[in-house]
PDB file of C-alpha atoms and ligand atoms in Angstrom:
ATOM      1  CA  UNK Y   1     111.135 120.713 124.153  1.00 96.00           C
ATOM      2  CA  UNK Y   2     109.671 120.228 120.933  1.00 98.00           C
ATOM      3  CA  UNK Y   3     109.692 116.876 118.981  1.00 98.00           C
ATOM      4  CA  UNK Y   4     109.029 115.567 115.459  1.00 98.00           C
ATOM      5  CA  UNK Y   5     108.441 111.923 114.740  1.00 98.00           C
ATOM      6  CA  UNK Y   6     109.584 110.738 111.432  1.00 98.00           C
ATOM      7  CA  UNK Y   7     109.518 107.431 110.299  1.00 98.00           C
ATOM      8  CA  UNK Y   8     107.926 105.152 106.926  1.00 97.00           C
ATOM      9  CA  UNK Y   9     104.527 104.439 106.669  1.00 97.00           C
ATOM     10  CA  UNK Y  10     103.300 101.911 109.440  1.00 97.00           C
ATOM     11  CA  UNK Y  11     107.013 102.333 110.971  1.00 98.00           C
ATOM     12  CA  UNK Y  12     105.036 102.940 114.597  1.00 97.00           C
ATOM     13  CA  UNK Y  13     104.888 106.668 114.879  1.00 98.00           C
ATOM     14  CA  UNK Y  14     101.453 107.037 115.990  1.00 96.00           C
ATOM     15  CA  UNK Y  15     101.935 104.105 118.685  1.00 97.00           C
ATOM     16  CA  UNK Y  16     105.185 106.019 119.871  1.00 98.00           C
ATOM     17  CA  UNK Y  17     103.656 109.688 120.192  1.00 97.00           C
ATOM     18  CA  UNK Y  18     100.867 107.992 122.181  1.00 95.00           C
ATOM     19  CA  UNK Y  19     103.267 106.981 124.769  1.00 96.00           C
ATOM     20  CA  UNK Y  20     105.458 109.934 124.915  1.00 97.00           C
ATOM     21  CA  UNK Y  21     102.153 112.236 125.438  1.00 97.00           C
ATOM     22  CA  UNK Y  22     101.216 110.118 127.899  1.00 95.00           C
ATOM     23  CA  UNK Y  23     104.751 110.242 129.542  1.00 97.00           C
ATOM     24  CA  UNK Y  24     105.357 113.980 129.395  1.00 97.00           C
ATOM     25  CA  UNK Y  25     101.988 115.188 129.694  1.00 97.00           C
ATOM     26  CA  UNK Y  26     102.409 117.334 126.130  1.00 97.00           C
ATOM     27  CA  UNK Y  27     100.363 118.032 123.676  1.00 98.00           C
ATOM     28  CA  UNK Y  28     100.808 116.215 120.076  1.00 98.00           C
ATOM     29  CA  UNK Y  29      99.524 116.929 116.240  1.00 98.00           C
ATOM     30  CA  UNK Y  30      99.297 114.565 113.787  1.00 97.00           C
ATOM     31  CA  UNK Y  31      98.491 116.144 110.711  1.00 98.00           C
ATOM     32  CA  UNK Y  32      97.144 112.408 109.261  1.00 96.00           C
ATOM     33  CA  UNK Y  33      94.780 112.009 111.859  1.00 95.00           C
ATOM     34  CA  UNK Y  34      93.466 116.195 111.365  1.00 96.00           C
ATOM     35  CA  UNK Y  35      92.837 114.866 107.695  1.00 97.00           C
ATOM     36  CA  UNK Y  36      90.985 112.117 108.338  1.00 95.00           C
ATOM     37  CA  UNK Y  37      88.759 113.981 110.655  1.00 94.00           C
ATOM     38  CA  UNK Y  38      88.589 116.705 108.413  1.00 96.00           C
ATOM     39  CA  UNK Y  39      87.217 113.658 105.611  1.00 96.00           C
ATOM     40  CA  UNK Y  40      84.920 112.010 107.844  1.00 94.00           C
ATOM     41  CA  UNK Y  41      83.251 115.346 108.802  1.00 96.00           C
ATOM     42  CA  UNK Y  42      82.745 116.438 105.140  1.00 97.00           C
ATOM     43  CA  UNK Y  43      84.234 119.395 105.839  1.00 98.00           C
ATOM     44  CA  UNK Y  44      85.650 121.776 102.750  1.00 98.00           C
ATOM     45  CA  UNK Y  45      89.318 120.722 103.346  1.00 98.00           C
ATOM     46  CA  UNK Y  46      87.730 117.472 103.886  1.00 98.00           C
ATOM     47  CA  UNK Y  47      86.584 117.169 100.559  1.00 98.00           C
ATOM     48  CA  UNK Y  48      89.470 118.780  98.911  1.00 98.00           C
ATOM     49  CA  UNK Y  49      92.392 116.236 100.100  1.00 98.00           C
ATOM     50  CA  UNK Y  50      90.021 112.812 100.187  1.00 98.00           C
ATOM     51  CA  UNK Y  51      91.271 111.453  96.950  1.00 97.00           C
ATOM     52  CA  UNK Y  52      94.740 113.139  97.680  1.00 98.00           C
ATOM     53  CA  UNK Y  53      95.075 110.523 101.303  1.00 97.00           C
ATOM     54  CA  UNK Y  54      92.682 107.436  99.302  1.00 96.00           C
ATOM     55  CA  UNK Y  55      96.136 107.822  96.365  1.00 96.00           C
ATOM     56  CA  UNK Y  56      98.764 108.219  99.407  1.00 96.00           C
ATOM     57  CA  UNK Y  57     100.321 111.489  98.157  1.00 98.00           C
ATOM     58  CA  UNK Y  58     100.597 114.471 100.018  1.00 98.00           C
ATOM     59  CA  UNK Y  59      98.230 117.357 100.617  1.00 98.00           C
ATOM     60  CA  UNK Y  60      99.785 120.248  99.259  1.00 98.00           C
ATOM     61  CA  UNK Y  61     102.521 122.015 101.461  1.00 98.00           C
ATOM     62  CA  UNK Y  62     100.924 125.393 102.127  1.00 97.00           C
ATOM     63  CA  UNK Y  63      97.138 123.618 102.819  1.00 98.00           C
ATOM     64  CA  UNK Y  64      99.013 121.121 105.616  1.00 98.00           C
ATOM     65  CA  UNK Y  65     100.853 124.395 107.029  1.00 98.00           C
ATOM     66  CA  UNK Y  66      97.767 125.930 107.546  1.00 98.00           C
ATOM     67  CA  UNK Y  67      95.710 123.617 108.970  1.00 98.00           C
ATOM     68  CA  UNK Y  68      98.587 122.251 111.330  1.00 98.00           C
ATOM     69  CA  UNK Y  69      99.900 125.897 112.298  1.00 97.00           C
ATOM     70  CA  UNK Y  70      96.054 126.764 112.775  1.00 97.00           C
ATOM     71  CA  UNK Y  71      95.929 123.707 115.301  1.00 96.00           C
ATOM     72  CA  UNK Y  72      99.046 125.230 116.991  1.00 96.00           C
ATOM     73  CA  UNK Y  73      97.435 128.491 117.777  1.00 95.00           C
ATOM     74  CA  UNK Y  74      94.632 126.729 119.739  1.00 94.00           C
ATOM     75  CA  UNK Y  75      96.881 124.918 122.154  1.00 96.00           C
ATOM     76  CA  UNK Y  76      99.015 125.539 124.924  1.00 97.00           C
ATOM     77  CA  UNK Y  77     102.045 124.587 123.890  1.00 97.00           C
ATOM     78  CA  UNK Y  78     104.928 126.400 126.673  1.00 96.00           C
ATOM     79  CA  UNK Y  79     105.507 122.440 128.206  1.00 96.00           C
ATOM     80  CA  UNK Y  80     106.390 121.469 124.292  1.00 98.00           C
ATOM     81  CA  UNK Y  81     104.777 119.803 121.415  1.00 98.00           C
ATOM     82  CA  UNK Y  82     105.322 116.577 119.418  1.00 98.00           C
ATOM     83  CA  UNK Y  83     104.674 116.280 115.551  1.00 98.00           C
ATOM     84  CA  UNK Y  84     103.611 112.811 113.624  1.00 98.00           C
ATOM     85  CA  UNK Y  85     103.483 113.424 110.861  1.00 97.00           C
ATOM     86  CA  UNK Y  86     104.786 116.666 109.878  1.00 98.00           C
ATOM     87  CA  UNK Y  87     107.112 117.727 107.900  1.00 98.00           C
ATOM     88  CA  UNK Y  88     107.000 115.444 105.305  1.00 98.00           C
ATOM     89  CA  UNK Y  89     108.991 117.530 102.569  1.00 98.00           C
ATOM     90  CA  UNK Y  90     112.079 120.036 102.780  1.00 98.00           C
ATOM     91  CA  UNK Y  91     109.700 123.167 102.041  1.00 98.00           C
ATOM     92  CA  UNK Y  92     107.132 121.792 105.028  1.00 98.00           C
ATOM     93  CA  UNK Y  93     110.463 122.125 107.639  1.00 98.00           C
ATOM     94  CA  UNK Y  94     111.068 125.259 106.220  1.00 98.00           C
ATOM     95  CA  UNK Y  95     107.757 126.540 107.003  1.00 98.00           C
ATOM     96  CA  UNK Y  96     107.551 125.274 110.482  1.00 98.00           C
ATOM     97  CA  UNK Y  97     111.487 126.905 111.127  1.00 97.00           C
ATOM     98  CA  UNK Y  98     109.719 130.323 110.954  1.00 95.00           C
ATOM     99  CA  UNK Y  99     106.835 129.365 113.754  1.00 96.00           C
ATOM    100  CA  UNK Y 100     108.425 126.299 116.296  1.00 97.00           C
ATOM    101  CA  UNK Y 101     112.087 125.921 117.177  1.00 97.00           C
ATOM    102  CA  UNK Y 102     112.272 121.837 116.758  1.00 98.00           C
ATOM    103  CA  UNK Y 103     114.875 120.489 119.076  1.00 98.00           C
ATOM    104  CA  UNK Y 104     114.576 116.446 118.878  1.00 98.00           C
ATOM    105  CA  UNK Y 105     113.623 114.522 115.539  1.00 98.00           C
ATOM    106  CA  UNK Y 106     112.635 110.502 116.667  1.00 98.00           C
ATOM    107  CA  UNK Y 107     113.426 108.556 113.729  1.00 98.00           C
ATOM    108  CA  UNK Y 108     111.660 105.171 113.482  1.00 98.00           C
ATOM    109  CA  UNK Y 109     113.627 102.897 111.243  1.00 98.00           C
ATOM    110  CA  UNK Y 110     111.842  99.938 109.681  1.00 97.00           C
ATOM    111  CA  UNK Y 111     112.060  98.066 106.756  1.00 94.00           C
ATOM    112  CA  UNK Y 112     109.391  97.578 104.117  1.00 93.00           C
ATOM    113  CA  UNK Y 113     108.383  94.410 104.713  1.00 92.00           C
ATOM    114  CA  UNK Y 114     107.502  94.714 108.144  1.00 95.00           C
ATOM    115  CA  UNK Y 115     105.734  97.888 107.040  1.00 95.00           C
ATOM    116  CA  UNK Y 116     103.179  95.690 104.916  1.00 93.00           C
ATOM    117  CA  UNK Y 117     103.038  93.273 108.153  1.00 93.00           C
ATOM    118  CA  UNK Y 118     102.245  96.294 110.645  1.00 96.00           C
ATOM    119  CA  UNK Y 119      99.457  98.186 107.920  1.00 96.00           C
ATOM    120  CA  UNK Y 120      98.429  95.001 107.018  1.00 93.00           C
ATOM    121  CA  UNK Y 121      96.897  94.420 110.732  1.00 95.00           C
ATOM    122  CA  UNK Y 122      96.494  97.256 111.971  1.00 96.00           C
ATOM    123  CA  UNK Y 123      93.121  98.498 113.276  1.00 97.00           C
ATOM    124  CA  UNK Y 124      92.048 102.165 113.941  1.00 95.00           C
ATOM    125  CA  UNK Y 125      89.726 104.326 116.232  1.00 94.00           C
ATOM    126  CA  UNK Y 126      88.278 107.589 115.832  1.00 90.00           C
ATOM    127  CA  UNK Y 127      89.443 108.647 118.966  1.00 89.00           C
ATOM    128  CA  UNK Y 128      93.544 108.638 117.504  1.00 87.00           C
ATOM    129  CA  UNK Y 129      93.864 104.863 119.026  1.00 91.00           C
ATOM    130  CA  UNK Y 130      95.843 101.852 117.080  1.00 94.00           C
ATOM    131  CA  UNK Y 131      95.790  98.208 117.687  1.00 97.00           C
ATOM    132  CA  UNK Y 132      97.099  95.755 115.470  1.00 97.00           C
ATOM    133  CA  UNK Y 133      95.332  92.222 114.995  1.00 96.00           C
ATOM    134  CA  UNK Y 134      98.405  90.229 116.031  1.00 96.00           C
ATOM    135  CA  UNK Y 135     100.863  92.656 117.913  1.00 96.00           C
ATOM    136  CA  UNK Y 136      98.512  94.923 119.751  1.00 96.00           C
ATOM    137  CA  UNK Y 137      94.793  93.572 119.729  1.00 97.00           C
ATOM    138  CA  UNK Y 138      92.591  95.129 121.422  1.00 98.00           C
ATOM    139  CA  UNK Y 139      90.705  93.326 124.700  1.00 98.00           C
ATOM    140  CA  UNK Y 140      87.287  93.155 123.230  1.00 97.00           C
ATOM    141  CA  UNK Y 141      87.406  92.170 119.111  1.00 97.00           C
ATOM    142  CA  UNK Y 142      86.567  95.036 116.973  1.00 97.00           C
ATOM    143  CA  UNK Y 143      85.980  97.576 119.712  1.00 98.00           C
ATOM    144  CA  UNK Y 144      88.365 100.429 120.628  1.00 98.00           C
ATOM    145  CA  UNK Y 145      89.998  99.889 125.047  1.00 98.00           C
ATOM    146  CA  UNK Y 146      90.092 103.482 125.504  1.00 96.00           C
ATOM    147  CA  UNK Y 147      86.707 104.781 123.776  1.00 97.00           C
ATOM    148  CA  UNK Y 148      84.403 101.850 123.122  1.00 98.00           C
ATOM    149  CA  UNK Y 149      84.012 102.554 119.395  1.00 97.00           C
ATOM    150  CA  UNK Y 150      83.939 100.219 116.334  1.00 98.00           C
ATOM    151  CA  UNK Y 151      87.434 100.222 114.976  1.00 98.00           C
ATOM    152  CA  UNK Y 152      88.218 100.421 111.407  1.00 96.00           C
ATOM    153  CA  UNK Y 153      90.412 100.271 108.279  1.00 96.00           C
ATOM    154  CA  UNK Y 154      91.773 102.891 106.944  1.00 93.00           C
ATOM    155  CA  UNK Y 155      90.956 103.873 103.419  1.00 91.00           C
ATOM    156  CA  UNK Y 156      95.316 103.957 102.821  1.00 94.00           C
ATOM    157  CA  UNK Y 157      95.898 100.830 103.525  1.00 93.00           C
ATOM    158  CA  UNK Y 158      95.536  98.936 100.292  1.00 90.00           C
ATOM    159  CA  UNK Y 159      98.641  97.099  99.095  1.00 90.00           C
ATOM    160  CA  UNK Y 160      99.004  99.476  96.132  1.00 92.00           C
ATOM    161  CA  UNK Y 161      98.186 102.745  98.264  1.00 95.00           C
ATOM    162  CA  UNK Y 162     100.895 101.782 100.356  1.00 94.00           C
ATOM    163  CA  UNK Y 163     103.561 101.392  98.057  1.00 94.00           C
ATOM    164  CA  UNK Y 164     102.998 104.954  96.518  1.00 96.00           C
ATOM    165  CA  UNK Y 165     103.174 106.012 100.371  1.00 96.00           C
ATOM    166  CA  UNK Y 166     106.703 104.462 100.600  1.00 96.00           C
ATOM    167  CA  UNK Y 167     108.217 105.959  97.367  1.00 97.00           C
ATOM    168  CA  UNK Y 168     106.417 109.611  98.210  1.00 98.00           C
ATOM    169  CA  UNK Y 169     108.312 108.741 101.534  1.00 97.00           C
ATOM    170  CA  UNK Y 170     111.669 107.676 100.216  1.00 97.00           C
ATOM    171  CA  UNK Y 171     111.602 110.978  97.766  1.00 98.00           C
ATOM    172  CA  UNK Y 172     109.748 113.644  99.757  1.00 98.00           C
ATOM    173  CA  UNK Y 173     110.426 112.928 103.456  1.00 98.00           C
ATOM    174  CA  UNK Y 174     113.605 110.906 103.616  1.00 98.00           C
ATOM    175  CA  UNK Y 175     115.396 114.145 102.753  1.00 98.00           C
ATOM    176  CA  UNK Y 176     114.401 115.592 105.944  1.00 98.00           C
ATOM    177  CA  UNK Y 177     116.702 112.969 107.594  1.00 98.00           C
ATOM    178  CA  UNK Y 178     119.701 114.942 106.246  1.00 98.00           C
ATOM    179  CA  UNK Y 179     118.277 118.110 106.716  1.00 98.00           C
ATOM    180  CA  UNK Y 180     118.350 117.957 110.250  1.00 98.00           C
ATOM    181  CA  UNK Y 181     121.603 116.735 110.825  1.00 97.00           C
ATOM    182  CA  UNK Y 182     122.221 116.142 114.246  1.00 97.00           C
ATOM    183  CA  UNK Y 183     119.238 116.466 115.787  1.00 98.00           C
ATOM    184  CA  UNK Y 184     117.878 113.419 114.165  1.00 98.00           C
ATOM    185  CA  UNK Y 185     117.749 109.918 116.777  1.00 98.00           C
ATOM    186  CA  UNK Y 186     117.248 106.826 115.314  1.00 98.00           C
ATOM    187  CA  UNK Y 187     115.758 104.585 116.471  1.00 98.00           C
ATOM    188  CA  UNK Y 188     115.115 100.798 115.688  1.00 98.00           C
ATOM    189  CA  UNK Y 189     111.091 100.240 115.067  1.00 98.00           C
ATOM    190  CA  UNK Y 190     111.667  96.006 114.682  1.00 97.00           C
ATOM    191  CA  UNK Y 191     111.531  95.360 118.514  1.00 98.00           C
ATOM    192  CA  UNK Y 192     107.863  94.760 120.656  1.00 97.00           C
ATOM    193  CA  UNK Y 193     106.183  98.179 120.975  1.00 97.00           C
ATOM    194  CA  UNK Y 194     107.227  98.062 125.179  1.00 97.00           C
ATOM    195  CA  UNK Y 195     110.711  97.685 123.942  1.00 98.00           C
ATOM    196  CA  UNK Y 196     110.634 100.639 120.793  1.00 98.00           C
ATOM    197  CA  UNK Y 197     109.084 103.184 124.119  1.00 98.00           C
ATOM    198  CA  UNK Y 198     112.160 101.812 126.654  1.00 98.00           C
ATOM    199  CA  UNK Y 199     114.386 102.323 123.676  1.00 98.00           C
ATOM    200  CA  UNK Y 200     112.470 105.958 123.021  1.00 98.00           C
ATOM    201  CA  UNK Y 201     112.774 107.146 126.970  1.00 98.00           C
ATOM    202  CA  UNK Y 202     116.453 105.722 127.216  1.00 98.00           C
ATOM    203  CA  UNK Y 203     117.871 107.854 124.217  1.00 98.00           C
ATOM    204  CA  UNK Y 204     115.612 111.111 125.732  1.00 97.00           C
ATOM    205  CA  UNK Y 205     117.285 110.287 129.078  1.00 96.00           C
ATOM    206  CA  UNK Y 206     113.466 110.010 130.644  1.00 93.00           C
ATOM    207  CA  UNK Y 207     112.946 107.342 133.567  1.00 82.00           C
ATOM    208  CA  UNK Y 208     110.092 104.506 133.348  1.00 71.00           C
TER     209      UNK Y 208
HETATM  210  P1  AP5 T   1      99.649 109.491 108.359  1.00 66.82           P
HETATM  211  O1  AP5 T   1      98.388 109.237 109.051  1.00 66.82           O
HETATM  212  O2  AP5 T   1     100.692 110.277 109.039  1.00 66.82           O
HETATM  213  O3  AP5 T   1     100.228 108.113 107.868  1.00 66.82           O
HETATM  214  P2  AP5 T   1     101.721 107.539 107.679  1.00 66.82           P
HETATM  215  O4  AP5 T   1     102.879 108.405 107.872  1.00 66.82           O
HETATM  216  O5  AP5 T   1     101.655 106.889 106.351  1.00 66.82           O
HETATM  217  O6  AP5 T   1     101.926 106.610 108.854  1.00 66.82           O
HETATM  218  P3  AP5 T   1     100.918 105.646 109.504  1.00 66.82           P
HETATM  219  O7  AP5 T   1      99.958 106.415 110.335  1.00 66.82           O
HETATM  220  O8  AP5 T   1     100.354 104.735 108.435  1.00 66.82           O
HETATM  221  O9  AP5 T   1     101.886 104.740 110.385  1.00 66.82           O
HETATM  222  P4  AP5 T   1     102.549 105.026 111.799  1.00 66.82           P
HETATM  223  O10 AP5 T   1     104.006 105.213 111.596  1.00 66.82           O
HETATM  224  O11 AP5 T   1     101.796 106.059 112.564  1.00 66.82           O
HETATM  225  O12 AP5 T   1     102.369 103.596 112.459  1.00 66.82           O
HETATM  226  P5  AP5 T   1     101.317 103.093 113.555  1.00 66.82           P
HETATM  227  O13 AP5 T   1     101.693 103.567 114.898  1.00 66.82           O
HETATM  228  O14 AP5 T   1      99.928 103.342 113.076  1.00 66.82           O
HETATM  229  O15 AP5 T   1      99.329 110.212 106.970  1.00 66.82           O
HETATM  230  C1  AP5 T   1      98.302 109.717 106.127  1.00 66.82           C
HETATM  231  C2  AP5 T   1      98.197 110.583 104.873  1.00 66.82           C
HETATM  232  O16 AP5 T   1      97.824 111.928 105.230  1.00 66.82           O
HETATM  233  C3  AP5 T   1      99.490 110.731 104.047  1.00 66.82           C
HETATM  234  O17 AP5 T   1      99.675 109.620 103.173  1.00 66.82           O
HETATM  235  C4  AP5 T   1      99.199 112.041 103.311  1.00 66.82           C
HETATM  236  O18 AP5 T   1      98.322 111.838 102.238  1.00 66.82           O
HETATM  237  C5  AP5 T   1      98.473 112.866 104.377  1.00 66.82           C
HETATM  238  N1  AP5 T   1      99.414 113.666 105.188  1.00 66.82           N
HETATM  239  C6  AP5 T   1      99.658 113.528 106.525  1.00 66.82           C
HETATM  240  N2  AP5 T   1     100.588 114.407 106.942  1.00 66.82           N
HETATM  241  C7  AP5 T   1     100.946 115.131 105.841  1.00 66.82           C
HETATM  242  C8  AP5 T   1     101.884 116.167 105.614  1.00 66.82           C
HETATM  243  N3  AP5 T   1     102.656 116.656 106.601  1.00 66.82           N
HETATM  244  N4  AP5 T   1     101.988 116.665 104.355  1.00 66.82           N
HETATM  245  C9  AP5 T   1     101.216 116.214 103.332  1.00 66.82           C
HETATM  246  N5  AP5 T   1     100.324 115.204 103.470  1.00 66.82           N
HETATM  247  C10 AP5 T   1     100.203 114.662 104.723  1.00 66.82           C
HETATM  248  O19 AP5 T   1     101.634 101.515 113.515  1.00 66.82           O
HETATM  249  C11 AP5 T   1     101.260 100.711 112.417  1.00 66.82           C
HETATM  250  C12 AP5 T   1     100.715  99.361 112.927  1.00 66.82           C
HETATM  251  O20 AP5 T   1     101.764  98.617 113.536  1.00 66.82           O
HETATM  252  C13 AP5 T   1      99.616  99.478 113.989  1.00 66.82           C
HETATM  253  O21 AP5 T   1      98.681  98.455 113.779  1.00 66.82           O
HETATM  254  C14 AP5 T   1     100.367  99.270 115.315  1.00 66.82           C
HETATM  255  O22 AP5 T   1      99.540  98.699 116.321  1.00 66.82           O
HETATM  256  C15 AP5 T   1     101.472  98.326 114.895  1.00 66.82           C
HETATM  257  N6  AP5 T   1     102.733  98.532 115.620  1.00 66.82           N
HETATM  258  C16 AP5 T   1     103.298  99.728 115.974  1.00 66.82           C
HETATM  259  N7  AP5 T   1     104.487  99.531 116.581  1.00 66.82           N
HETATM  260  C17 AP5 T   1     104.689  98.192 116.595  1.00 66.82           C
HETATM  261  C18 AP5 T   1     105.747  97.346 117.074  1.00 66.82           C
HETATM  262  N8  AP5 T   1     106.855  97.875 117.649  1.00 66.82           N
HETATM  263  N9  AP5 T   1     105.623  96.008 116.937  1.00 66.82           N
HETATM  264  C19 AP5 T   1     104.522  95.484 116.347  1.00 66.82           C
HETATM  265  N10 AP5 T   1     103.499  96.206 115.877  1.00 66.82           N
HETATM  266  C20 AP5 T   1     103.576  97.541 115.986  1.00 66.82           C
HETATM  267 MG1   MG T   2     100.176 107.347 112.123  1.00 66.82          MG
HETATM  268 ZN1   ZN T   3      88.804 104.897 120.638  1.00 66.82          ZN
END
């Protein structure tokens, strides 16, 4: 089975994908975190969508195909896949139609206040990790559980940044919602993140 996450800025996708990996033992891409690697490395494509992410538009449609269908090649993907993170716009699903058969979209629903709350705290690692100050904190202050390095703010999460990533949501990527008809679950993102997983595994009919 394959699976796309979609969901507003700071709605919990990340935190959910983590979980389901770790559940069904699949691999995941998340086309956010590729960029930011791609920006702290310096790398070409690094360079080229850096003021793109600081802004919170998207990269360009055909530049995110590449780079995630490039990903897709290198991985092992006959037990499934999960996507955070892409598609974000109509032309980005119709890209992926041609290369991955998508048969569950998780949609996190959360409103935009709590989205300020949850960016607002939230604390990342290199390694793909996410605490949050106040709902998810990690055991030693500053310092990543699973990895043991420094975590960090991301360079998208000022207040103004964020808005721009909720209208390029609400125009772009809400659409998608639609598009995919009844494939789509929602689900609700206000609950604890234990009870947004049970909720997760219920609807997918997977046992704790
Ligand atoms: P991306 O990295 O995908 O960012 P995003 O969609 O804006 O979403 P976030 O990662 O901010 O939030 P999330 O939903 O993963 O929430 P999280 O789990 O972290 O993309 C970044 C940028 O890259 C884009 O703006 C764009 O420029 C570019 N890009 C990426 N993909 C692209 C594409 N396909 N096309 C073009 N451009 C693309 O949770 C948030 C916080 O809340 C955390 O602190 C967490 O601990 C906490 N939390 C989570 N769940 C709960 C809960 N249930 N209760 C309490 N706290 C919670
Ligand atoms: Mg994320
Ligand atoms: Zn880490």
């Amino acid at each position: 089975m394959n699976y796309i996450f979609l969901g507003m800025p700071g709605s919990g996708k990340g935190t959910q994908v983590e979980l389901l990996v770790k559940k069904l033992n699949i691999p995941m891409i998340s086309t956010g975190n590729l960029f930011r690697k791609n920006i702290k490395n310096e790398t070409k494509l690094g360079l080229k969508v850096k003021d793109i992410l600081e802004k919170g538009d998207l990269v360009p449609d055909k530049v995110t195909f590449e780079m995630m269908s490039a990903e897709i090649k290198n991985m092992d993907i006959s037990q499934g896949l999960i996507l955070d993170g892409y598609p974000r716009s109509l032309r980005q699903a119709e890209l992926l139609k041609d290369i991955l058969n998508i048969d569950i979209i998780l949609n996190i629903e959360l409103s935009e206040d709590q989205v300020l709350l949850r960016i607002g705290g939230r604390r990342t690692c290199k390694c793909g990790e996410t605490y949050h100050l106040k709902f998810n904190p990690p055991q030693k202050e500053g310092v990543c559980d699973k990895c043991g390095q420094e975590l960090y703010i991301r360079d998208d999460a000022q207040e103004e940044t964020i808005k721009n990533r909720i209208k390029v949501y609400k125009e772009q990527t809400e659409p998608l919602i639609k598009y995919y008809g009844d494939k789509v679950i929602n689900i609700d993102g206000n609950p604890s993140i234990p009870e947004v997983t049970e909720e997760i595994f219920r609807k997918l009919g997977i046992s704790d």
